[in-house]
PDB file of C-alpha atoms in Angstrom:
ATOM      1  CA  MET A   1     123.004  -8.085 -51.758  1.00 48.00           C
ATOM      2  CA  THR A   2     119.213  -8.199 -52.033  1.00 44.00           C
ATOM      3  CA  ALA A   3     117.002  -6.902 -49.234  1.00 43.00           C
ATOM      4  CA  ALA A   4     115.514 -10.374 -48.690  1.00 42.00           C
ATOM      5  CA  LEU A   5     118.947 -11.972 -48.388  1.00 40.00           C
ATOM      6  CA  SER A   6     120.096  -9.218 -46.044  1.00 42.00           C
ATOM      7  CA  THR A   7     117.020  -9.700 -43.827  1.00 44.00           C
ATOM      8  CA  GLY A   8     117.570 -13.460 -43.746  1.00 49.00           C
ATOM      9  CA  LEU A   9     121.215 -13.024 -42.815  1.00 48.00           C
ATOM     10  CA  GLU A  10     120.294 -10.581 -40.042  1.00 53.00           C
ATOM     11  CA  ARG A  11     117.774 -13.080 -38.555  1.00 52.00           C
ATOM     12  CA  LEU A  12     120.298 -15.909 -38.765  1.00 52.00           C
ATOM     13  CA  SER A  13     122.948 -13.704 -37.210  1.00 53.00           C
ATOM     14  CA  SER A  14     120.682 -12.896 -34.248  1.00 50.00           C
ATOM     15  CA  VAL A  15     120.086 -16.619 -33.667  1.00 46.00           C
ATOM     16  CA  LEU A  16     123.803 -17.381 -33.846  1.00 49.00           C
ATOM     17  CA  ARG A  17     124.570 -14.551 -31.399  1.00 48.00           C
ATOM     18  CA  GLY A  18     121.938 -15.846 -28.994  1.00 48.00           C
ATOM     19  CA  ALA A  19     119.945 -12.615 -29.283  1.00 50.00           C
ATOM     20  CA  ALA A  20     116.159 -12.566 -29.281  1.00 56.00           C
ATOM     21  CA  ALA A  21     115.166 -15.010 -31.958  1.00 66.00           C
ATOM     22  CA  PRO A  22     111.972 -15.737 -33.852  1.00 95.00           C
ATOM     23  CA  TRP A  23     109.535 -18.054 -32.045  1.00 97.00           C
ATOM     24  CA  LEU A  24     109.346 -20.520 -34.972  1.00 97.00           C
ATOM     25  CA  ALA A  25     112.292 -22.511 -36.329  1.00 97.00           C
ATOM     26  CA  ILE A  26     111.839 -24.541 -39.509  1.00 98.00           C
ATOM     27  CA  VAL A  27     114.535 -27.213 -39.584  1.00 97.00           C
ATOM     28  CA  GLY A  28     115.357 -29.439 -42.530  1.00 96.00           C
ATOM     29  CA  ILE A  29     116.491 -32.849 -41.366  1.00 96.00           C
ATOM     30  CA  GLY A  30     118.045 -35.677 -43.339  1.00 93.00           C
ATOM     31  CA  GLU A  31     118.429 -39.399 -42.817  1.00 92.00           C
ATOM     32  CA  ASP A  32     121.491 -38.684 -40.665  1.00 93.00           C
ATOM     33  CA  GLY A  33     119.230 -37.049 -38.067  1.00 95.00           C
ATOM     34  CA  ARG A  34     120.679 -34.759 -35.413  1.00 95.00           C
ATOM     35  CA  ALA A  35     124.215 -35.593 -36.520  1.00 95.00           C
ATOM     36  CA  GLY A  36     123.626 -33.804 -39.838  1.00 94.00           C
ATOM     37  CA  LEU A  37     122.192 -30.619 -38.331  1.00 96.00           C
ATOM     38  CA  SER A  38     124.148 -27.405 -38.004  1.00 96.00           C
ATOM     39  CA  GLU A  39     124.973 -26.148 -34.536  1.00 96.00           C
ATOM     40  CA  ALA A  40     122.371 -23.387 -34.924  1.00 96.00           C
ATOM     41  CA  ALA A  41     119.686 -25.896 -35.989  1.00 97.00           C
ATOM     42  CA  VAL A  42     120.458 -28.120 -32.977  1.00 97.00           C
ATOM     43  CA  ARG A  43     120.189 -25.068 -30.692  1.00 96.00           C
ATOM     44  CA  ALA A  44     116.797 -24.195 -32.188  1.00 96.00           C
ATOM     45  CA  LEU A  45     115.621 -27.802 -31.808  1.00 97.00           C
ATOM     46  CA  ASP A  46     116.843 -28.032 -28.225  1.00 97.00           C
ATOM     47  CA  ALA A  47     115.231 -24.692 -27.311  1.00 95.00           C
ATOM     48  CA  ALA A  48     111.809 -25.720 -28.604  1.00 97.00           C
ATOM     49  CA  ALA A  49     108.929 -26.310 -26.222  1.00 97.00           C
ATOM     50  CA  LEU A  50     106.974 -27.870 -29.109  1.00 97.00           C
ATOM     51  CA  VAL A  51     108.542 -29.976 -31.861  1.00 98.00           C
ATOM     52  CA  VAL A  52     106.346 -30.678 -34.901  1.00 98.00           C
ATOM     53  CA  GLY A  53     107.001 -33.203 -37.640  1.00 97.00           C
ATOM     54  CA  GLY A  54     106.195 -36.562 -39.079  1.00 96.00           C
ATOM     55  CA  ALA A  55     106.798 -39.556 -36.820  1.00 97.00           C
ATOM     56  CA  ARG A  56     109.933 -40.335 -38.858  1.00 96.00           C
ATOM     57  CA  HIS A  57     111.278 -36.787 -38.439  1.00 96.00           C
ATOM     58  CA  LEU A  58     110.661 -36.816 -34.701  1.00 97.00           C
ATOM     59  CA  ALA A  59     112.531 -40.127 -34.427  1.00 97.00           C
ATOM     60  CA  LEU A  60     115.447 -38.745 -36.479  1.00 96.00           C
ATOM     61  CA  ALA A  61     115.664 -35.691 -34.201  1.00 96.00           C
ATOM     62  CA  ALA A  62     115.862 -37.740 -30.988  1.00 95.00           C
ATOM     63  CA  PRO A  63     116.738 -37.313 -28.279  1.00 95.00           C
ATOM     64  CA  LEU A  64     114.493 -34.293 -27.705  1.00 94.00           C
ATOM     65  CA  ARG A  65     114.683 -32.396 -24.460  1.00 91.00           C
ATOM     66  CA  PRO A  66     112.451 -34.101 -21.875  1.00 91.00           C
ATOM     67  CA  ALA A  67     110.211 -31.067 -21.361  1.00 92.00           C
ATOM     68  CA  ALA A  68     109.445 -30.694 -25.085  1.00 95.00           C
ATOM     69  CA  SER A  69     105.983 -31.530 -26.341  1.00 96.00           C
ATOM     70  CA  THR A  70     105.653 -33.168 -29.746  1.00 97.00           C
ATOM     71  CA  LEU A  71     103.012 -32.930 -32.431  1.00 97.00           C
ATOM     72  CA  VAL A  72     102.885 -35.464 -35.259  1.00 98.00           C
ATOM     73  CA  TRP A  73     101.570 -33.891 -38.460  1.00 97.00           C
ATOM     74  CA  ALA A  74      97.883 -34.419 -39.077  1.00 95.00           C
ATOM     75  CA  SER A  75      96.666 -35.464 -42.488  1.00 94.00           C
ATOM     76  CA  PRO A  76      96.293 -33.126 -44.249  1.00 93.00           C
ATOM     77  CA  LEU A  77      99.119 -31.024 -42.806  1.00 91.00           C
ATOM     78  CA  THR A  78      96.964 -27.912 -42.754  1.00 93.00           C
ATOM     79  CA  GLU A  79      94.981 -29.384 -39.849  1.00 95.00           C
ATOM     80  CA  SER A  80      98.098 -28.953 -37.662  1.00 96.00           C
ATOM     81  CA  TYR A  81      98.574 -25.279 -38.499  1.00 96.00           C
ATOM     82  CA  ALA A  82      96.039 -24.112 -35.882  1.00 95.00           C
ATOM     83  CA  GLU A  83      98.047 -25.840 -33.136  1.00 95.00           C
ATOM     84  CA  ILE A  84     101.230 -24.123 -34.337  1.00 96.00           C
ATOM     85  CA  GLU A  85      99.330 -20.814 -34.491  1.00 95.00           C
ATOM     86  CA  GLY A  86      98.404 -21.302 -30.822  1.00 95.00           C
ATOM     87  CA  TRP A  87     102.095 -21.050 -29.931  1.00 95.00           C
ATOM     88  CA  ARG A  88     102.566 -17.856 -31.933  1.00 94.00           C
ATOM     89  CA  GLY A  89     104.704 -15.216 -30.296  1.00 88.00           C
ATOM     90  CA  GLY A  90     106.606 -17.608 -28.064  1.00 88.00           C
ATOM     91  CA  ALA A  91     104.621 -16.993 -24.863  1.00 90.00           C
ATOM     92  CA  ARG A  92     104.201 -20.769 -24.462  1.00 92.00           C
ATOM     93  CA  GLY A  93     107.726 -21.408 -25.729  1.00 94.00           C
ATOM     94  CA  ASN A  94     109.396 -21.704 -29.103  1.00 96.00           C
ATOM     95  CA  VAL A  95     108.276 -24.106 -31.822  1.00 97.00           C
ATOM     96  CA  CYS A  96     110.504 -26.199 -34.079  1.00 98.00           C
ATOM     97  CA  VAL A  97     108.990 -27.653 -37.239  1.00 98.00           C
ATOM     98  CA  LEU A  98     110.938 -30.529 -38.779  1.00 97.00           C
ATOM     99  CA  ALA A  99     110.807 -31.184 -42.506  1.00 95.00           C
ATOM    100  CA  THR A 100     112.693 -33.323 -44.977  1.00 91.00           C
ATOM    101  CA  GLY A 101     115.732 -31.589 -46.468  1.00 90.00           C
ATOM    102  CA  ASP A 102     114.931 -28.107 -47.752  1.00 91.00           C
ATOM    103  CA  PRO A 103     111.583 -27.064 -46.220  1.00 93.00           C
ATOM    104  CA  PHE A 104     111.063 -24.462 -48.963  1.00 92.00           C
ATOM    105  CA  HIS A 105     111.593 -26.802 -51.914  1.00 87.00           C
ATOM    106  CA  TYR A 106     107.970 -27.877 -52.353  1.00 85.00           C
ATOM    107  CA  GLY A 107     107.750 -28.281 -48.580  1.00 88.00           C
ATOM    108  CA  VAL A 108     106.006 -27.045 -45.490  1.00 95.00           C
ATOM    109  CA  GLY A 109     108.254 -23.986 -45.248  1.00 95.00           C
ATOM    110  CA  ALA A 110     106.394 -22.229 -48.055  1.00 94.00           C
ATOM    111  CA  ASP A 111     103.047 -22.804 -46.317  1.00 95.00           C
ATOM    112  CA  LEU A 112     104.333 -21.542 -42.978  1.00 97.00           C
ATOM    113  CA  ALA A 113     105.897 -18.480 -44.621  1.00 96.00           C
ATOM    114  CA  LYS A 114     102.428 -17.577 -45.951  1.00 95.00           C
ATOM    115  CA  LEU A 115     100.972 -17.822 -42.432  1.00 95.00           C
ATOM    116  CA  PHE A 116     103.708 -16.048 -40.479  1.00 96.00           C
ATOM    117  CA  PRO A 117     105.772 -12.999 -41.497  1.00 95.00           C
ATOM    118  CA  PRO A 118     109.546 -13.375 -41.958  1.00 92.00           C
ATOM    119  CA  GLY A 119     110.442 -11.802 -38.593  1.00 93.00           C
ATOM    120  CA  GLU A 120     108.643 -14.619 -36.762  1.00 96.00           C
ATOM    121  CA  TRP A 121     110.571 -17.570 -38.193  1.00 97.00           C
ATOM    122  CA  VAL A 122     114.012 -18.724 -39.159  1.00 97.00           C
ATOM    123  CA  CYS A 123     114.875 -21.666 -41.417  1.00 97.00           C
ATOM    124  CA  PHE A 124     117.795 -24.109 -41.278  1.00 97.00           C
ATOM    125  CA  PRO A 125     117.612 -26.136 -44.524  1.00 94.00           C
ATOM    126  CA  GLN A 126     119.441 -29.301 -45.502  1.00 91.00           C
ATOM    127  CA  ALA A 127     120.004 -30.565 -49.034  1.00 84.00           C
ATOM    128  CA  SER A 128     116.686 -31.358 -50.674  1.00 78.00           C
ATOM    129  CA  ALA A 129     115.735 -34.848 -51.827  1.00 76.00           C
ATOM    130  CA  PHE A 130     115.934 -33.491 -55.382  1.00 77.00           C
ATOM    131  CA  SER A 131     119.499 -32.263 -54.844  1.00 81.00           C
ATOM    132  CA  LEU A 132     120.543 -35.566 -53.352  1.00 77.00           C
ATOM    133  CA  ALA A 133     118.964 -37.534 -56.215  1.00 80.00           C
ATOM    134  CA  ALA A 134     120.636 -35.304 -58.810  1.00 83.00           C
ATOM    135  CA  ALA A 135     124.017 -35.841 -57.145  1.00 84.00           C
ATOM    136  CA  ARG A 136     123.848 -39.614 -57.631  1.00 80.00           C
TER     137      ARG A 136
END
């Protein structure tokens, strides 16, 4: 097992155990919305004080907890990164970023991973649009 895979499995394990988790969750969401999310992804979404995503993603993730704030991505996306940075460390609450499918397959996950070290985030991917297209 590679060190990177081992580290990722340890972070995921801590989330599943309910132990102290990273402040940032990156959640891949499909057209099936909340129904298609894993139990761990739903827990991360429901624990978030701030949920970030496109208007379509936020609608797919509904219902959000009433106390959660939402942030619709700015255009370009990078203009929203400062707001996410302001929540860094979890003092204001956890953040959940929603993305289509696999956030690291040409998605926002790669950008966020450059901004925040691996111990600060956890990712719950879905099948990418490319995987779904190839399966047809």
